[in-house]
Coordinates of C-alpha atoms in Angstrom, one line a residue:
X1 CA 59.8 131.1 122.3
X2 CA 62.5 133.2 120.6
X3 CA 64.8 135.4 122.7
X4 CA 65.1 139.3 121.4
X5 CA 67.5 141.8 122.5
X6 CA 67.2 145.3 123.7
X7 CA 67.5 146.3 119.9
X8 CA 64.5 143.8 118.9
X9 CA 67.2 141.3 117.3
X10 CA 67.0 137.6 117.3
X11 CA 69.5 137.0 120.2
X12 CA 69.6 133.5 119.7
X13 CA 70.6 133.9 116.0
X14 CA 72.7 136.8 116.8
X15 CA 74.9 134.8 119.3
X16 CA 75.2 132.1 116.1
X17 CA 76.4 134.4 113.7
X18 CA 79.0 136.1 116.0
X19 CA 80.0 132.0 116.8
X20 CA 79.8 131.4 113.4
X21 CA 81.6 134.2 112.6
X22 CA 84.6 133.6 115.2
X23 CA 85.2 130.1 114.0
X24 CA 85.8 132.0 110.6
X25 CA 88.1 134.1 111.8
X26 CA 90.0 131.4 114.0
X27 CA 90.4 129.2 110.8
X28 CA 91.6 132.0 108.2
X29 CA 94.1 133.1 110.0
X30 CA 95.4 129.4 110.3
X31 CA 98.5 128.1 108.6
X32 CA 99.9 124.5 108.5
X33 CA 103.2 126.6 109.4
X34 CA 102.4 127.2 112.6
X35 CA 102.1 123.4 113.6
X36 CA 105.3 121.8 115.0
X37 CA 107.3 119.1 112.6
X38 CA 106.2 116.1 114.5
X39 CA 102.0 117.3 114.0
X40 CA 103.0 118.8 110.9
X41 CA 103.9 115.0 109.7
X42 CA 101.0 113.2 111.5
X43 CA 98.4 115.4 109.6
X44 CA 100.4 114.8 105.8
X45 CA 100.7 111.0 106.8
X46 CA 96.7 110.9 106.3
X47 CA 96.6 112.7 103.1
X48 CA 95.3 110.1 99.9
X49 CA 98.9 108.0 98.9
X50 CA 98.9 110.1 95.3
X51 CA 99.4 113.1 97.4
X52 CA 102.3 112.0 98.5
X53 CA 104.0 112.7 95.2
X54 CA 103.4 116.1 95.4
X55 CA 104.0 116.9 98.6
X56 CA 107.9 118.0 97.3
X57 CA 106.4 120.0 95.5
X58 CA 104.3 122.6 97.7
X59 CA 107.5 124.0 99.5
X60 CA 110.7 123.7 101.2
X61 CA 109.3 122.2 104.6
X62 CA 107.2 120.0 103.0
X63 CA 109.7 118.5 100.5
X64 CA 111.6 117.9 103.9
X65 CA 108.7 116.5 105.1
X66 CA 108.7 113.8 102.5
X67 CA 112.1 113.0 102.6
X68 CA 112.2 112.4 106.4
X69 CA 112.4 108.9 108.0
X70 CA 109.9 110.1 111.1
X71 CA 107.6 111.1 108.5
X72 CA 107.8 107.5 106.8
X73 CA 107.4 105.9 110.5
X74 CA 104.0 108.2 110.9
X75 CA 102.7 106.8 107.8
X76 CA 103.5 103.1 109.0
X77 CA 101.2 104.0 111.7
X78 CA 98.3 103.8 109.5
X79 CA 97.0 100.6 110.1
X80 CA 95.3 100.3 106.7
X81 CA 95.0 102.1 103.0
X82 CA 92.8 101.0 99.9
X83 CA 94.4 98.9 97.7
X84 CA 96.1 99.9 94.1
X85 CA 96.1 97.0 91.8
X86 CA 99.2 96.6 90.0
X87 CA 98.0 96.0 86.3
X88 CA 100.4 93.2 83.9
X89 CA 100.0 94.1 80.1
X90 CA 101.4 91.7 77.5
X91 CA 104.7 94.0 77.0
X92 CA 105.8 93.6 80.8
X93 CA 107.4 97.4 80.6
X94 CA 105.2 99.0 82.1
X95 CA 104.3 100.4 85.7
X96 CA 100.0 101.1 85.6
X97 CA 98.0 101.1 89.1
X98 CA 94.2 101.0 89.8
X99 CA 93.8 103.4 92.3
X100 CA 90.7 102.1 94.0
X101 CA 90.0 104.8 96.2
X102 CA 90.1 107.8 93.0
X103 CA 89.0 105.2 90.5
X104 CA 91.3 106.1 88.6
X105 CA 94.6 104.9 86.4
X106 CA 98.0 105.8 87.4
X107 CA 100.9 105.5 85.7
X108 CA 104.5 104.9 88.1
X109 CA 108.3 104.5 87.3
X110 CA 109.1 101.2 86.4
X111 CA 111.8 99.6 89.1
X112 CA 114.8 100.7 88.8
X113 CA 116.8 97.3 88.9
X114 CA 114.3 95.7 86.3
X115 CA 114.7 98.5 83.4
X116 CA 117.6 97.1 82.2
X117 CA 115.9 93.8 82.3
X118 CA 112.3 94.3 82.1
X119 CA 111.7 91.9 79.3
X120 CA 113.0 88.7 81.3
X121 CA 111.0 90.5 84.5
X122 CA 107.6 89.6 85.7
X123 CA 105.6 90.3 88.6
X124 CA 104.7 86.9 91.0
X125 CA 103.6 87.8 94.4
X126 CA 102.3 90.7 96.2
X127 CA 101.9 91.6 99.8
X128 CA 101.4 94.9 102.1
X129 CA 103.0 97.4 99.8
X130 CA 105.6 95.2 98.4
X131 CA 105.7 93.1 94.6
X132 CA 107.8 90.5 94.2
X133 CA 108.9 90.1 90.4
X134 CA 110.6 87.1 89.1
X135 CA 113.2 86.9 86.5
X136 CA 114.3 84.4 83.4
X137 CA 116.9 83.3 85.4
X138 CA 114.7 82.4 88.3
X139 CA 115.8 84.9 90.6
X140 CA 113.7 87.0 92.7
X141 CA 113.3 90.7 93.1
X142 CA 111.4 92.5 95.7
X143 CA 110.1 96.2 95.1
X144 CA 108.2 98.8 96.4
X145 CA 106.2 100.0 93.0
X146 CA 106.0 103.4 94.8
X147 CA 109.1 104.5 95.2
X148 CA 110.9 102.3 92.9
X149 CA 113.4 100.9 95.3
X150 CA 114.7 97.5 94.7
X151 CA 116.2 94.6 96.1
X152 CA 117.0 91.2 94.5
X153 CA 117.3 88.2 96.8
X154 CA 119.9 85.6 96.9
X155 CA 119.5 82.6 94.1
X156 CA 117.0 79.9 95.3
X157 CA 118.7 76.5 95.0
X158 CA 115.7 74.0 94.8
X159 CA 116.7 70.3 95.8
X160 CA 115.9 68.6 92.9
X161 CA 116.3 69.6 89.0
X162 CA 113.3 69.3 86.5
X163 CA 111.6 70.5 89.9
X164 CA 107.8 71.8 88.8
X165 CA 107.3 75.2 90.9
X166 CA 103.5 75.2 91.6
X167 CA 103.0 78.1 94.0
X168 CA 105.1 81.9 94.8
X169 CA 103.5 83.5 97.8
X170 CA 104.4 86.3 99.2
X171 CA 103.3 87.7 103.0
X172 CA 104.0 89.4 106.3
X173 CA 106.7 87.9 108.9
X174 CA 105.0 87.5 112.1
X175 CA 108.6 86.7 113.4
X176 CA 110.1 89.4 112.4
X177 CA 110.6 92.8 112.7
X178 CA 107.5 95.7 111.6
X179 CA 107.8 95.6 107.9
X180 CA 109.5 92.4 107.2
X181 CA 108.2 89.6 104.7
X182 CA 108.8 85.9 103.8
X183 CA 108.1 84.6 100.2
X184 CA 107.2 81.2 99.9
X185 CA 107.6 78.3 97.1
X186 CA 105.8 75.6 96.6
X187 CA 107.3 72.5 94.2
X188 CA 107.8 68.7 93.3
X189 CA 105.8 66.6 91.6
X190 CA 102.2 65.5 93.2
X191 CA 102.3 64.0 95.4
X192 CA 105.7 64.3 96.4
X193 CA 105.0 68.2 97.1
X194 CA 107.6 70.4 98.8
X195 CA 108.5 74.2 99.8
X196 CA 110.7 76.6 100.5
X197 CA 111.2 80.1 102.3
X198 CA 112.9 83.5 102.2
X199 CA 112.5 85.9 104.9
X200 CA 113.7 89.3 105.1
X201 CA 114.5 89.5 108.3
X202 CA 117.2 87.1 108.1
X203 CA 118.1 87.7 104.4
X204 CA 118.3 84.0 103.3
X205 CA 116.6 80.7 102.0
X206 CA 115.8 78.4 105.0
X207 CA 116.1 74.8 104.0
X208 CA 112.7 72.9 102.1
X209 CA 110.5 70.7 103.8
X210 CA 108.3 67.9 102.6
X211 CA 104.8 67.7 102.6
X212 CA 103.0 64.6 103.1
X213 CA 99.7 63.9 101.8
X214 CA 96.7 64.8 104.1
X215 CA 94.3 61.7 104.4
X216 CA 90.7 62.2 103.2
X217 CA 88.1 59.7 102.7
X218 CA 85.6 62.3 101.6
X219 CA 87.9 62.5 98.5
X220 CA 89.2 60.5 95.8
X221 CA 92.9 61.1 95.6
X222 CA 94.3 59.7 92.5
X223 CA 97.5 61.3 91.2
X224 CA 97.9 58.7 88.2
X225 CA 94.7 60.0 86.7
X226 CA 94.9 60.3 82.8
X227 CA 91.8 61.9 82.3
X228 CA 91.7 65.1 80.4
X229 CA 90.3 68.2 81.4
X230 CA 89.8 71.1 79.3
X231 CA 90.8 74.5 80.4
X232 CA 90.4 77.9 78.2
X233 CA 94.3 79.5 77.5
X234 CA 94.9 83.3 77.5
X235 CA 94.7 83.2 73.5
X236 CA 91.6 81.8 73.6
X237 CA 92.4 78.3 72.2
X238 CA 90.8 75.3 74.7
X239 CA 93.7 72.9 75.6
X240 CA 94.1 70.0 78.1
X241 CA 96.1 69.1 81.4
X242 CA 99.4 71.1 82.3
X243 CA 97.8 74.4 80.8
X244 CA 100.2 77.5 80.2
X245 CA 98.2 80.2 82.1
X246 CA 98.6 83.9 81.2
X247 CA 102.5 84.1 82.2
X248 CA 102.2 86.4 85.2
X249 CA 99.1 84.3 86.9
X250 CA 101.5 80.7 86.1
X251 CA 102.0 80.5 89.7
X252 CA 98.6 81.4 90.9
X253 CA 98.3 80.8 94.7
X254 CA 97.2 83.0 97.5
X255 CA 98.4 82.6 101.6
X256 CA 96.3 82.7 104.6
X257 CA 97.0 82.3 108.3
X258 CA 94.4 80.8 110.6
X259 CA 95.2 80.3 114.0
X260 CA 99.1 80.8 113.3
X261 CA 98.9 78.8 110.8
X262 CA 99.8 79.1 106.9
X263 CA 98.1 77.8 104.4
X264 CA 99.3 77.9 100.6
X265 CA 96.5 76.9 97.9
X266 CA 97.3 76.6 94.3
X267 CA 95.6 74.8 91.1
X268 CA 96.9 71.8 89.9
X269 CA 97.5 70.9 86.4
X270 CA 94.2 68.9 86.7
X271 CA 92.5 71.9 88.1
X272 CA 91.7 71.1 91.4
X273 CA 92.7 73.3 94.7
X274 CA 95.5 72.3 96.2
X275 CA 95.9 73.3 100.2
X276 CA 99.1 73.1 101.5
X277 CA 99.1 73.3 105.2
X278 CA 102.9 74.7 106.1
X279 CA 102.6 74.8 110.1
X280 CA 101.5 70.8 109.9
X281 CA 103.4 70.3 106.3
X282 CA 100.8 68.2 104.9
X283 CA 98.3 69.0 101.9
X284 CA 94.9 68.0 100.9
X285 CA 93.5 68.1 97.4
X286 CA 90.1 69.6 97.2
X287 CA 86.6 68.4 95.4
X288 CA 86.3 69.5 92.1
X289 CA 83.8 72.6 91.8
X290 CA 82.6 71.1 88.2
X291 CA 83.0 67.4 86.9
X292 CA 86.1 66.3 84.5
X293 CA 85.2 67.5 80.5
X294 CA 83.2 70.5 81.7
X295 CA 85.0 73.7 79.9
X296 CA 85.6 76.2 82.4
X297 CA 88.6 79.3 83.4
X298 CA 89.9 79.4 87.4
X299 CA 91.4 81.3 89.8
X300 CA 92.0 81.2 93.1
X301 CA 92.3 85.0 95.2
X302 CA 92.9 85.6 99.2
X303 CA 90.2 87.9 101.0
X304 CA 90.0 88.6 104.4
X305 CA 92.6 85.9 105.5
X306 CA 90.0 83.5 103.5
X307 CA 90.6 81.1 100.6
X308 CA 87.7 81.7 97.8
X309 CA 87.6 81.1 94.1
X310 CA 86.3 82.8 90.9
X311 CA 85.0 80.7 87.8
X312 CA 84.1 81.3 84.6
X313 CA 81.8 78.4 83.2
X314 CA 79.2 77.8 80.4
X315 CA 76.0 76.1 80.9
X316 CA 72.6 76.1 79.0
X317 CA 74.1 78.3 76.0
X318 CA 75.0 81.4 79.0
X319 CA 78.4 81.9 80.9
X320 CA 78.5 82.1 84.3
X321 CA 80.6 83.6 86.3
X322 CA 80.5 83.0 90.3
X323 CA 82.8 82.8 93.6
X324 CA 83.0 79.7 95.4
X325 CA 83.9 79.4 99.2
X326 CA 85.1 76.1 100.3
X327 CA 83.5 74.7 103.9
X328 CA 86.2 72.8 105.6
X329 CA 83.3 71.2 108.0
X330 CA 80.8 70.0 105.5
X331 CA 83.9 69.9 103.1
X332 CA 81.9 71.4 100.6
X333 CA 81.7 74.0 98.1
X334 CA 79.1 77.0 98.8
X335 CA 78.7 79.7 96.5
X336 CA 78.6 83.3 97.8
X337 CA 78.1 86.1 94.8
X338 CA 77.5 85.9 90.8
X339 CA 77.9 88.4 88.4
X340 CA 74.3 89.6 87.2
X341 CA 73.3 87.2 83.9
X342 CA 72.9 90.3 82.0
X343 CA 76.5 91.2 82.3
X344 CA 77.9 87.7 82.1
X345 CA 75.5 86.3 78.9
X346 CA 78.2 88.6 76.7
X347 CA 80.8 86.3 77.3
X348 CA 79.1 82.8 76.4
X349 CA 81.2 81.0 73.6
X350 CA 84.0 83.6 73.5
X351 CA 86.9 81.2 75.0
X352 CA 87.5 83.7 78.3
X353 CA 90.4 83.2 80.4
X354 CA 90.1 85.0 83.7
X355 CA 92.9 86.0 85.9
X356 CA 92.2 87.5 89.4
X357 CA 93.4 88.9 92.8
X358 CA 91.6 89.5 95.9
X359 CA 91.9 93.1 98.4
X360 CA 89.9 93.1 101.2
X361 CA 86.0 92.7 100.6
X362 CA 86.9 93.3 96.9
X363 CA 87.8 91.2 93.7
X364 CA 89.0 92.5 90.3
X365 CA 88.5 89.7 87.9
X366 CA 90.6 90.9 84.9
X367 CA 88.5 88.5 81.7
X368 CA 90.4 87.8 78.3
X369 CA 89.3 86.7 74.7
X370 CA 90.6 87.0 71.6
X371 CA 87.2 89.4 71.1
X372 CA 86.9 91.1 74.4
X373 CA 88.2 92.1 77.3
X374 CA 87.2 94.0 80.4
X375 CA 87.7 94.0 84.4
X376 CA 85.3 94.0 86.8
X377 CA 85.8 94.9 90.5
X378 CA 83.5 92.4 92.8
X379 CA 82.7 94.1 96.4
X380 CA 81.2 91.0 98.3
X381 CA 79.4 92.9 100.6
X382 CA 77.0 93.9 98.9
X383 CA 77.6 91.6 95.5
X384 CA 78.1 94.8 93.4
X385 CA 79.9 94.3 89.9
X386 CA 81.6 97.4 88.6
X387 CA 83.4 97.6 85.1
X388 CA 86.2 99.3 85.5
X389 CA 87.1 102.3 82.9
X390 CA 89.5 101.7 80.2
X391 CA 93.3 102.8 80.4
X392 CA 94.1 104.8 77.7
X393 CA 98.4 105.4 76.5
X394 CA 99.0 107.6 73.9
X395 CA 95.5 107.6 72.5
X396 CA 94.9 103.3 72.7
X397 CA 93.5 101.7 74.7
X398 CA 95.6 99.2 77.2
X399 CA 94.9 95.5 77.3
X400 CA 96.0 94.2 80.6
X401 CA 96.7 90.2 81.3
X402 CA 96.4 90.3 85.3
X403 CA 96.5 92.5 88.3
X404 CA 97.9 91.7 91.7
X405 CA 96.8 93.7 94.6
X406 CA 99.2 95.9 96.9
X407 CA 99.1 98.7 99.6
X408 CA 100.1 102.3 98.4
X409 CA 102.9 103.0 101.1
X410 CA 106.0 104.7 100.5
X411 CA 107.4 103.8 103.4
X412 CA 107.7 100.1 102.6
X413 CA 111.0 98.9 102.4
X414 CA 113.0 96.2 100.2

């Protein structure tokens, strides 16, 4: 039944329009002036991380806005942002992000302390919105990519000399204050393994401990083993034991904690997963995914707090590209997605090395031959593959070696 006025109007829709109509009014004559500073940052804090750099920009207050510490603490307050992925192109010199949430390619100031030196500078670790870049001396700088700040820790004096460093990670300090990090190393020679950490809370190296070998009769340790296995290099070329991975992913390792306890994997020069258990300091080598001879490209990435690992293999004249999640119970491997045959046949026989880095529920796999190259962004919720769009510089096309993940906030500090 409709409701009609004296006049023979609709009342009920009359009664909308003059709402409607209000609301209008109400919201036109509304400025972001009239909110008060500490609202005023609240509201910007939530804006997408690229508008931050033009928030100077708009006017006076804003510029304030950006320069302010309470504005930086508002933004810490969000608990979470989409990853940027960090992109490593053969030349090192260069400052490109993925942003993940505008699919698009972004291009920052390189660090301040590394221009000088960006040659003998590459990136290592990652975590929150922090990179961690290592240098030919072997020193350590942290930056925010963001802002470009800087901040280059003291030298790290390992034990022993001729000391093989197998593993940089890089994560939150639950000990310490909001905002604060340790970095990790892993080193020694199997099975003699040991580590190291920095933390930035109190601005030094604490001493290295030793880990001992974790017993495991569900798996044949043998450290002496001179059987070669056959990995596929970043140019392309298959080579045995010790391979030189693409520079930036040498150290390839990712951290998680599980019931306050960190865990540090890595891939050994025989190309099995390492798991070094830092709480108990003990480590475990894990079963091989494929057998010894089988020709295959590895990585190892960190998503969700869990341990999983992406591999390139060939088998029955096709490649094969899957992720692998270890089961600590059945101490088995399970797999959990695949890239679609149709998109993985293209790379059968072309000698791929694949470097990768895990955000989230997502992957980006960045895959390298001396014919191709591409990067595909794995959501394992619903085991989508998505090619990502090429990066173009002065009219040419980028090639990029690696990526490593990070958080877009500018109000991380070093």
């Amino acid at each position: 039944m409709e409701l009609v006025d004296a006049r023979g109007g609709d009342l009920g829709v009359t009664r909308k329009r003059k709402r409607y109509d209000g609301e209008n009014n109400m919201l036109s004559n509304f400025s972001l002036d009239d909110l008060n500073q500490d609202i005023l940052e609240r509201v910007l804090s939530r804006l997408p991380t690229s508008a931050f750099f033009r928030l100077s920009s708009v006017c006076k207050r804003w510029k304030s806005v950006a320069a302010s510490s309470s504005f930086k603490s508002a933004c810490s307050d969000i608990s979470a942002r989409d990853p940027w992925f960090f992109m490593v192109d053969p030349h090192l010199n260069r400052s490109i992000v993925f942003d993940s949430t505008e699919k698009n390619w972004k291009k920052l100031n390189y660090p301040n302390l590394l221009q000088n030196h960006h040659l003998d500078s590459m990136p290592v670790a990652a975590s929150g919105g922090l990179i961690c870049f290592r240098n030919s001396l072997g020193n350590f700088v942290v930056s925010n990519p963001l802002t470009g700040s800087c901040s280059e820790l003291p030298p790290v004096d390992l034990d022993q000399k001729d000391q093989s460093l197998h593993a940089i990670v890089m994560s939150a300090d639950p000990d310490g204050c909001k905002g604060s990090y340790k970095l990790v190393l892993v080193y020694g020679q199997v099975p003699k393994l040991r580590f190291k950490v920095y933390s930035s809370t109190t601005g030094c190296w604490d001493e290295d401990f030793a880990l001992s070998r974790k017993v495991d009769d569900s798996i044949d340790f043998n450290f002496n083993d001179d059987t070669v296995v056959y990995f596929l290099s970043r140019t392309g070329n298959v080579v045995s034991t010790n391979m030189q991975r693409s520079p930036s992913k040498q150290y390839s390792s990712v951290v998680t904690n599980k019931n306050g306890e960190d865990t540090v994997y890595f891939i050994s020069s025989s190309g099995t997963i390492m798991a070094c258990n830092l709480s108990k300091r003990c480590f475990v080598e894990y079963s091989r995914l494929l057998p010894v001879f089988s020709e295959y490209s590895i990585d190892v990435v960190e998503c969700r707090g869990e341990m999983l690992v992406v591999m390139l293999s060939e088998f029955l004249e096709t490649a094969s590209l899957r992720v692998w999640r270890y089961d600590e119970e059945a101490r088995t491997w399970h797999q959990i997605a695949a890239l679609p045959p149709a998109m993985s046949h293209e790379w059968y026989g072309k000698k791929v090395d694949i470097n990768c880095v895990g955000a989230g529920d997502q992957i980006l796999i960045c895959m390298n031959s001396n014919d191709l190259y591409t990067y595909l962004l794995c959501d394992l919720v619903e085991n989508q593959w998505t090619e990502l769009p090429k990066c173009y510089m002065n009219g040419e096309a980028v090639e990029f070696m690696s990526a490593f993940s990070f958080e877009p906030r500018i109000e991380a500090t070093v």
